[in-house]
Amino acid sequence: MKPIPRSSGRLRINFLGPALVLLLLTFISLVGSCTEHEKHSLLRFLTGLSQNGGLPVSWQNSTNCCTWEGIICGTEGKVIELLLASRGLEGQISPSLGELTSLSRLNLSHNSFSGGVPAELLSSGSIVILDVSFNRLNGNLQELNSSVAGRPLQVLNISSNSSPSFGLLDVSYNRFSGNIPSGIGKCTALRMFKAGRNNISGALPDELFRVKSLKHLSLANNGLQGTIDSAPMINLSNLVFLDLGGNRFSGKIPDSIGQLKRLEELHMDHNNLSGELPSSLGYCTNLEIIILTDNKFTGELAKVNFSNLPNLKNLELCKNYFTGSIPDSIYSCSNLTSLRLSFNKLHGQLTEKIENMKALIYLSFSYKNFKNITGALHILKSLRKLNTLLIGANFMHEAMPDDETIAGLENLEVLGINGCALTGKIPNWLSKLKQLKLLLLYNNQLSGPIPTWINSLNFLRYVDISNNSLTGEIPTALTEMPMLKSDKIAADRSDLRNFLMPVYVDSSLQYRTSIQFPRLLNLGHNKLSGVVPDQIGQLKALLSLNLSFNNLNGDIPQSVSNLTNLMVLDLSSNHLTGAIPSALVKLHFLSKFNVSYNDLKGSVPTGGQFSTFPSSSFAGNPKLCSPIHVVHCNSAEATPTFPISTIQYIDKVIFAIAFGVFFGIGALYDQIIISKHFG
Ligand SMILES: *[C@@H]1O[C@H](CO)[C@@H](O)[C@H](O)[C@H]1NC(C)=O
Ligand SMILES: *[C@@H]1O[C@H](CO)[C@@H](O)[C@H](O)[C@H]1NC(C)=O
Ligand SMILES: *[C@@H]1O[C@H](CO)[C@@H](O)[C@H](O)[C@H]1NC(C)=O
Ligand SMILES: *[C@@H]1O[C@H](CO)[C@@H](O)[C@H](O)[C@H]1NC(C)=O
Ligand SMILES: *[C@@H]1O[C@H](CO)[C@@H](O)[C@H](O)[C@H]1NC(C)=O
Ligand SMILES: *[C@@H]1O[C@H](CO)[C@@H](O)[C@H](O)[C@H]1NC(C)=O
Ligand SMILES: *[C@@H]1O[C@H](CO)[C@@H](O)[C@H](O)[C@H]1NC(C)=O
Ligand SMILES: *[C@@H]1O[C@H](CO)[C@@H](O)[C@H](O)[C@H]1NC(C)=O
Ligand SMILES: *[C@@H]1O[C@H](CO)[C@@H](O)[C@H](O)[C@H]1NC(C)=O
Ligand SMILES: *[C@@H]1O[C@H](CO)[C@@H](O)[C@H](O)[C@H]1NC(C)=O
Ligand SMILES: *[C@@H]1O[C@H](CO)[C@@H](O)[C@H](O)[C@H]1NC(C)=O
Ligand SMILES: *[C@@H]1O[C@H](CO)[C@@H](O)[C@H](O)[C@H]1NC(C)=O
């Protein structure tokens, strides 16, 4: 994560001239006498001047630099202010001023300094006010960026310098609030303006669209609002990168977007935009990335002729209200690597034309009214590079194809066909997906046993086949899944490859690798019978194990206490008997535990995480007693407690895992979580 600098304040930028000014507030002044080191730094500054404006007279005559002209010292002989405005100074601003560790105000305005503003000053740990306006400075300001934690700079006045080439301004990852300042229209040389991840509010000022030089405009993740439909974009004809994601914009994307012929990236995700996509978007023929996820867009995608966007690589339109079918023109984007259309109101069937999209790596169209899963899988098998396929909540009540001719998806690492109420068995063709890491088949009506080939999938680490009608016993093959037995990363080199498409957590961060999927096994809500096999204790890498709502009987195996990474253990609503193994107190990471509604007896173990579990974890076991929970020995009545919705709490845990320990997988989980909640 980027450090967020301590400085906070209002982004009031004064645009007195061709460049700009960041303004801010307070500072405090003190008094004292000069150190050798500080004196030396000042003399080096003096040496760098070609016209010294007579400063040496005062500066070289006394050994105490605190008495020199323009210098104010604090209590310990440290220079705290250097005020040399209007001195006729010429030359370079020496980086040695950055060595004045208590300098808080530096005013060099109205001189003839040339060159750049030293990075040492911009990233100084002490300078609060820096005024270098009215000079002949040039150079860029990209140093003013997020890498400097704790930068106290609050006022930066760089206006009215003779060179208009202050082309780059990056103030992202600060805490500036206030509006985009009036006057920005005068920054006629600004090429890049990045102010993402601040607290800037208000509307986009019209004059922003007068800065014709802008190529890169990023205002993502602020509190900006208002419409952009009336905004006169036409003038920004040089724009290559536009990121307004994560704000509160509403209204339509204006037709004038079509004038941005050089646009390569358009990010407007996570706003409140609505209306149809303007057909003029098809005129932005250089577009490579279009991210409009999570808005309120409506209408048919066919409005846009995607054939005119041959460079398109990412098209992400999830979570909108688009209707109609996938327009044929999309299929001509043969370089598309990521197509994400989940959570819309699209319908229809996949057509064979998708075979043209040979570069496709990531495809999602969950939560649509698509039909014909057999046809879809036959078509998709031609996409050799496909890595992630999320097609849940379609194909309602169709039969899961169990057809040996379904092949060719062997590069899939993530497969989600959940929530389709599919009938049939867990199909054998899945056993050919040797790269599979994550398998989601929950919320279907699949019957038959858990296949014994499951342990032949060497990378499979996240299996959710809950809420089906699976029967038979828990096969020992399941307890031999390599990825669940060992948490060694070494066995898992493929994780280090770039395996997901850039997955956008938000518009400023993206993750290219899966890093670590949590290891999870969810067999809940099925019709599994028999005992929990003792060998389950081999799955030492598991973080989450859910066997709830089955017909399992017998004891809870002692070996479960060997699953020391476990954070979630749900055995509720089975017919388990015997005592809760006291060794389970060894599971130090266990934060969710549920054995309710079984036939357990004896006393609940005490100590460890067990002191944190609520009574509901043990409810519905009349023979169970606990000194601290509301389940007493000899009490015939179980405490009536509502069983927690296990799926829901697993979600929360996975969410926490995804964004905590396994931070890097971001939006994929986002999608899984969303799909569960909407499932
Ligand atoms: C410099 O100091 C000397 C004595 O230390 C003094 O005579 C002279 O006038 C001073 N010059 C200026 C310009 O202050
Ligand atoms: C710097 O000095 C000039 C001239 O005295 C003054 O007008 C300006 O306000 C000063 N800048 C700051 C930030 O105080
Ligand atoms: C911040 O600036 C430094 C140079 O001062 C540069 O090395 C670094 O890449 C920049 N960071 C970002 C995020 O732009
Ligand atoms: C530079 O801008 C700051 C903030 O607006 C202002 O206080 C200061 O007076 C300006 N400097 C000059 C020389 O006008
Ligand atoms: C963000 O800005 C708003 C007003 O624009 C202000 O009320 C709020 O306190 C600011 N938040 C932070 C964290 O600075
Ligand atoms: C667009 O640029 C022209 C010419 O520079 C200018 O007159 C016009 O005001 C600009 N339009 C807007 C809306 O800023
Ligand atoms: C979202 O936009 C609609 C108009 O399209 C508006 O009525 C609504 O208030 C906006 N919601 C927010 C939270 O801004
Ligand atoms: C889309 O554009 C292509 C190429 O420019 C053109 O051949 C095709 O007719 C257009 N399709 C529609 C529906 O306008
Ligand atoms: C699409 O990809 C191919 C092969 O990677 C490349 O040769 C071609 O230039 C790309 N086309 C466009 C329009 O980017
Ligand atoms: C399903 O798709 C396949 C292949 O596209 C097609 O042959 C078949 O007729 C379709 N079935 C139905 C019921 O539409
Ligand atoms: C099981 O899946 C069905 C849809 O197939 C769904 O309606 C139901 O709510 C799910 N049950 C649970 C417990 O998730
Ligand atoms: C736990 O694992 C250890 C080491 O693998 C093994 O020796 C022991 O028998 C296991 N305990 C149980 C109860 O299965």
mmCIF file of C-alpha atoms in Angstrom, residues 221-429:
data_model
loop_
_atom_site.group_PDB
_atom_site.id
_atom_site.type_symbol
_atom_site.label_atom_id
_atom_site.label_comp_id
_atom_site.label_asym_id
_atom_site.label_seq_id
_atom_site.Cartn_x
_atom_site.Cartn_y
_atom_site.Cartn_z
ATOM 1 C CA ASN A 221 -11.129 7.976 -6.116
ATOM 2 C CA ASN A 222 -12.176 11.376 -4.937
ATOM 3 C CA GLY A 223 -15.557 12.824 -4.089
ATOM 4 C CA LEU A 224 -16.157 14.542 -7.419
ATOM 5 C CA GLN A 225 -19.707 14.809 -8.599
ATOM 6 C CA GLY A 226 -21.997 16.429 -11.077
ATOM 7 C CA THR A 227 -22.480 15.471 -14.653
ATOM 8 C CA ILE A 228 -19.942 15.115 -17.352
ATOM 9 C CA ASP A 229 -22.509 15.170 -20.101
ATOM 10 C CA SER A 230 -22.371 18.872 -20.680
ATOM 11 C CA ALA A 231 -18.653 19.017 -20.296
ATOM 12 C CA PRO A 232 -17.040 20.272 -23.459
ATOM 13 C CA MET A 233 -14.576 17.488 -23.958
ATOM 14 C CA ILE A 234 -13.875 18.398 -27.511
ATOM 15 C CA ASN A 235 -10.922 20.548 -26.565
ATOM 16 C CA LEU A 236 -9.081 17.703 -24.871
ATOM 17 C CA SER A 237 -8.188 16.199 -28.175
ATOM 18 C CA ASN A 238 -4.771 15.089 -26.908
ATOM 19 C CA LEU A 239 -6.151 12.996 -24.085
ATOM 20 C CA VAL A 240 -4.744 9.484 -24.039
ATOM 21 C CA PHE A 241 -5.665 8.432 -20.520
ATOM 22 C CA LEU A 242 -8.826 9.482 -18.704
ATOM 23 C CA ASP A 243 -9.617 8.117 -15.290
ATOM 24 C CA LEU A 244 -12.633 9.445 -13.422
ATOM 25 C CA GLY A 245 -13.393 6.173 -11.647
ATOM 26 C CA GLY A 246 -14.489 5.969 -8.042
ATOM 27 C CA ASN A 247 -16.289 9.308 -7.849
ATOM 28 C CA ARG A 248 -19.943 10.305 -7.778
ATOM 29 C CA PHE A 249 -20.469 11.461 -11.314
ATOM 30 C CA SER A 250 -23.939 11.048 -12.712
ATOM 31 C CA GLY A 251 -25.588 11.618 -16.071
ATOM 32 C CA LYS A 252 -24.410 10.305 -19.393
ATOM 33 C CA ILE A 253 -21.135 9.900 -21.130
ATOM 34 C CA PRO A 254 -21.275 12.814 -23.565
ATOM 35 C CA ASP A 255 -21.362 12.303 -27.299
ATOM 36 C CA SER A 256 -18.359 14.537 -27.503
ATOM 37 C CA ILE A 257 -16.246 11.680 -26.136
ATOM 38 C CA GLY A 258 -15.991 10.664 -29.756
ATOM 39 C CA GLN A 259 -13.729 13.663 -30.317
ATOM 40 C CA LEU A 260 -11.038 12.156 -28.141
ATOM 41 C CA LYS A 261 -9.469 10.318 -30.990
ATOM 42 C CA ARG A 262 -6.247 9.569 -29.180
ATOM 43 C CA LEU A 263 -7.908 8.071 -26.135
ATOM 44 C CA GLU A 264 -6.429 4.715 -25.181
ATOM 45 C CA GLU A 265 -7.801 4.223 -21.700
ATOM 46 C CA LEU A 266 -11.196 5.210 -20.385
ATOM 47 C CA HIS A 267 -11.922 4.467 -16.748
ATOM 48 C CA MET A 268 -15.266 5.592 -15.416
ATOM 49 C CA ASP A 269 -16.062 2.694 -13.133
ATOM 50 C CA HIS A 270 -17.749 3.029 -9.757
ATOM 51 C CA ASN A 271 -19.779 6.126 -10.429
ATOM 52 C CA ASN A 272 -23.469 6.831 -10.850
ATOM 53 C CA LEU A 273 -23.418 7.219 -14.611
ATOM 54 C CA SER A 274 -26.497 6.268 -16.560
ATOM 55 C CA GLY A 275 -28.028 6.347 -20.000
ATOM 56 C CA GLU A 276 -26.838 4.557 -23.081
ATOM 57 C CA LEU A 277 -23.290 4.359 -24.241
ATOM 58 C CA PRO A 278 -22.880 6.985 -26.953
ATOM 59 C CA SER A 279 -22.323 5.439 -30.334
ATOM 60 C CA SER A 280 -19.572 8.005 -30.785
ATOM 61 C CA LEU A 281 -17.432 5.886 -28.442
ATOM 62 C CA GLY A 282 -16.765 3.875 -31.570
ATOM 63 C CA TYR A 283 -14.900 6.843 -33.010
ATOM 64 C CA CYS A 284 -12.208 6.604 -30.343
ATOM 65 C CA THR A 285 -10.437 4.097 -32.485
ATOM 66 C CA ASN A 286 -7.324 3.908 -30.330
ATOM 67 C CA LEU A 287 -9.149 2.658 -27.264
ATOM 68 C CA GLU A 288 -7.456 -0.242 -25.553
ATOM 69 C CA ILE A 289 -9.180 -0.223 -22.196
ATOM 70 C CA ILE A 290 -12.779 0.604 -21.358
ATOM 71 C CA ILE A 291 -13.760 0.136 -17.732
ATOM 72 C CA LEU A 292 -17.307 1.142 -16.857
ATOM 73 C CA THR A 293 -17.978 -1.376 -14.093
ATOM 74 C CA ASP A 294 -20.528 -0.508 -11.443
ATOM 75 C CA ASN A 295 -22.637 2.284 -12.862
ATOM 76 C CA LYS A 296 -26.229 2.502 -14.003
ATOM 77 C CA PHE A 297 -25.812 2.329 -17.729
ATOM 78 C CA THR A 298 -28.764 1.035 -19.712
ATOM 79 C CA GLY A 299 -29.555 0.252 -23.295
ATOM 80 C CA GLU A 300 -28.028 -2.050 -25.813
ATOM 81 C CA LEU A 301 -24.340 -2.482 -26.273
ATOM 82 C CA ALA A 302 -25.049 -2.683 -29.966
ATOM 83 C CA LYS A 303 -25.199 1.125 -29.960
ATOM 84 C CA VAL A 304 -21.428 1.051 -30.163
ATOM 85 C CA ASN A 305 -19.766 -0.462 -33.207
ATOM 86 C CA PHE A 306 -16.910 -2.292 -31.548
ATOM 87 C CA SER A 307 -15.509 -3.274 -34.948
ATOM 88 C CA ASN A 308 -13.965 0.157 -34.982
ATOM 89 C CA LEU A 309 -11.973 -0.543 -31.830
ATOM 90 C CA PRO A 310 -9.447 -3.081 -33.068
ATOM 91 C CA ASN A 311 -6.987 -2.342 -30.273
ATOM 92 C CA LEU A 312 -9.413 -3.118 -27.486
ATOM 93 C CA LYS A 313 -7.829 -5.299 -24.808
ATOM 94 C CA ASN A 314 -10.056 -4.884 -21.762
ATOM 95 C CA LEU A 315 -13.772 -4.323 -21.854
ATOM 96 C CA GLU A 316 -15.274 -4.332 -18.397
ATOM 97 C CA LEU A 317 -18.935 -3.494 -18.112
ATOM 98 C CA CYS A 318 -19.972 -5.509 -15.028
ATOM 99 C CA LYS A 319 -22.710 -4.299 -12.715
ATOM 100 C CA ASN A 320 -24.813 -2.161 -15.007
ATOM 101 C CA TYR A 321 -28.219 -2.531 -16.623
ATOM 102 C CA PHE A 322 -27.236 -3.217 -20.181
ATOM 103 C CA THR A 323 -29.877 -5.133 -22.116
ATOM 104 C CA GLY A 324 -30.032 -7.060 -25.342
ATOM 105 C CA SER A 325 -27.499 -9.577 -26.514
ATOM 106 C CA ILE A 326 -23.764 -9.365 -26.882
ATOM 107 C CA PRO A 327 -23.343 -7.405 -30.122
ATOM 108 C CA ASP A 328 -21.616 -9.240 -32.924
ATOM 109 C CA SER A 329 -19.222 -6.361 -33.396
ATOM 110 C CA ILE A 330 -17.485 -7.245 -30.113
ATOM 111 C CA TYR A 331 -16.342 -10.498 -31.636
ATOM 112 C CA SER A 332 -14.244 -8.631 -34.141
ATOM 113 C CA CYS A 333 -12.008 -7.337 -31.335
ATOM 114 C CA SER A 334 -9.560 -10.133 -31.841
ATOM 115 C CA ASN A 335 -7.023 -8.724 -29.406
ATOM 116 C CA LEU A 336 -9.429 -8.573 -26.489
ATOM 117 C CA THR A 337 -7.938 -10.302 -23.477
ATOM 118 C CA SER A 338 -10.532 -9.488 -20.857
ATOM 119 C CA LEU A 339 -14.272 -9.331 -21.408
ATOM 120 C CA ARG A 340 -16.287 -8.862 -18.243
ATOM 121 C CA LEU A 341 -20.010 -8.515 -18.628
ATOM 122 C CA SER A 342 -21.378 -10.033 -15.416
ATOM 123 C CA PHE A 343 -24.345 -8.522 -13.617
ATOM 124 C CA ASN A 344 -26.216 -6.982 -16.489
ATOM 125 C CA LYS A 345 -29.482 -7.835 -18.155
ATOM 126 C CA LEU A 346 -28.029 -9.286 -21.278
ATOM 127 C CA HIS A 347 -29.403 -12.505 -22.708
ATOM 128 C CA GLY A 348 -29.084 -14.879 -25.611
ATOM 129 C CA GLN A 349 -26.583 -17.540 -26.565
ATOM 130 C CA LEU A 350 -22.901 -17.376 -27.171
ATOM 131 C CA THR A 351 -22.225 -17.545 -30.851
ATOM 132 C CA GLU A 352 -19.396 -19.260 -32.629
ATOM 133 C CA LYS A 353 -17.988 -15.878 -33.563
ATOM 134 C CA ILE A 354 -16.372 -15.732 -30.137
ATOM 135 C CA GLU A 355 -13.838 -18.146 -31.581
ATOM 136 C CA ASN A 356 -12.297 -15.100 -33.221
ATOM 137 C CA MET A 357 -11.238 -13.764 -29.844
ATOM 138 C CA LYS A 358 -8.188 -15.950 -29.635
ATOM 139 C CA ALA A 359 -6.452 -13.692 -27.129
ATOM 140 C CA LEU A 360 -9.195 -13.947 -24.530
ATOM 141 C CA ILE A 361 -7.870 -14.753 -21.082
ATOM 142 C CA TYR A 362 -10.646 -13.600 -18.816
ATOM 143 C CA LEU A 363 -14.309 -14.020 -19.642
ATOM 144 C CA SER A 364 -17.193 -13.403 -17.313
ATOM 145 C CA PHE A 365 -20.852 -13.166 -18.060
ATOM 146 C CA SER A 366 -22.417 -14.375 -14.838
ATOM 147 C CA TYR A 367 -25.899 -13.296 -13.919
ATOM 148 C CA LYS A 368 -27.452 -13.050 -17.299
ATOM 149 C CA ASN A 369 -30.099 -15.044 -19.016
ATOM 150 C CA PHE A 370 -27.837 -17.054 -21.208
ATOM 151 C CA LYS A 371 -29.011 -20.420 -22.471
ATOM 152 C CA ASN A 372 -27.454 -23.593 -23.809
ATOM 153 C CA ILE A 373 -24.499 -24.464 -21.608
ATOM 154 C CA THR A 374 -23.595 -27.372 -23.842
ATOM 155 C CA GLY A 375 -23.333 -25.102 -26.819
ATOM 156 C CA ALA A 376 -21.444 -22.486 -24.824
ATOM 157 C CA LEU A 377 -18.790 -24.908 -23.583
ATOM 158 C CA HIS A 378 -18.313 -26.338 -27.046
ATOM 159 C CA ILE A 379 -17.767 -22.879 -28.423
ATOM 160 C CA LEU A 380 -15.483 -21.723 -25.634
ATOM 161 C CA LYS A 381 -13.175 -24.683 -25.935
ATOM 162 C CA SER A 382 -11.588 -23.033 -28.938
ATOM 163 C CA LEU A 383 -10.260 -20.245 -26.737
ATOM 164 C CA ARG A 384 -6.899 -21.734 -25.933
ATOM 165 C CA LYS A 385 -5.686 -18.967 -23.699
ATOM 166 C CA LEU A 386 -8.763 -18.782 -21.543
ATOM 167 C CA ASN A 387 -7.712 -18.696 -17.939
ATOM 168 C CA THR A 388 -10.757 -17.471 -16.076
ATOM 169 C CA LEU A 389 -14.316 -18.342 -16.976
ATOM 170 C CA LEU A 390 -17.139 -17.104 -14.773
ATOM 171 C CA ILE A 391 -20.514 -17.983 -16.247
ATOM 172 C CA GLY A 392 -22.634 -18.574 -13.145
ATOM 173 C CA ALA A 393 -26.347 -17.887 -12.841
ATOM 174 C CA ASN A 394 -27.145 -18.664 -16.455
ATOM 175 C CA PHE A 395 -28.433 -21.810 -18.143
ATOM 176 C CA MET A 396 -31.143 -22.311 -15.544
ATOM 177 C CA HIS A 397 -32.185 -25.928 -14.965
ATOM 178 C CA GLU A 398 -30.224 -27.228 -17.924
ATOM 179 C CA ALA A 399 -28.243 -30.447 -17.696
ATOM 180 C CA MET A 400 -24.528 -30.283 -16.957
ATOM 181 C CA PRO A 401 -22.942 -31.620 -20.128
ATOM 182 C CA ASP A 402 -20.993 -34.770 -19.433
ATOM 183 C CA ASP A 403 -19.579 -35.087 -22.826
ATOM 184 C CA GLU A 404 -16.040 -36.306 -23.429
ATOM 185 C CA THR A 405 -15.805 -34.041 -26.456
ATOM 186 C CA ILE A 406 -15.675 -30.991 -24.252
ATOM 187 C CA ALA A 407 -11.979 -30.372 -24.237
ATOM 188 C CA GLY A 408 -9.564 -27.595 -24.927
ATOM 189 C CA LEU A 409 -10.200 -25.534 -21.829
ATOM 190 C CA GLU A 410 -7.037 -26.936 -20.339
ATOM 191 C CA ASN A 411 -5.546 -23.569 -19.444
ATOM 192 C CA LEU A 412 -8.424 -22.682 -17.181
ATOM 193 C CA GLU A 413 -7.369 -21.791 -13.666
ATOM 194 C CA VAL A 414 -10.649 -20.361 -12.487
ATOM 195 C CA LEU A 415 -14.017 -21.844 -13.385
ATOM 196 C CA GLY A 416 -17.349 -20.688 -11.999
ATOM 197 C CA ILE A 417 -20.561 -22.386 -13.109
ATOM 198 C CA ASN A 418 -22.470 -21.716 -9.944
ATOM 199 C CA GLY A 419 -26.109 -20.869 -9.323
ATOM 200 C CA CYS A 420 -27.433 -22.448 -12.511
ATOM 201 C CA ALA A 421 -29.594 -25.170 -10.939
ATOM 202 C CA LEU A 422 -27.836 -27.578 -13.285
ATOM 203 C CA THR A 423 -28.738 -31.231 -13.067
ATOM 204 C CA GLY A 424 -26.500 -34.207 -13.744
ATOM 205 C CA LYS A 425 -23.177 -35.183 -12.257
ATOM 206 C CA ILE A 426 -19.888 -33.477 -11.662
ATOM 207 C CA PRO A 427 -18.615 -34.077 -15.188
ATOM 208 C CA ASN A 428 -15.506 -36.022 -16.053
ATOM 209 C CA TRP A 429 -14.220 -33.431 -18.484
#
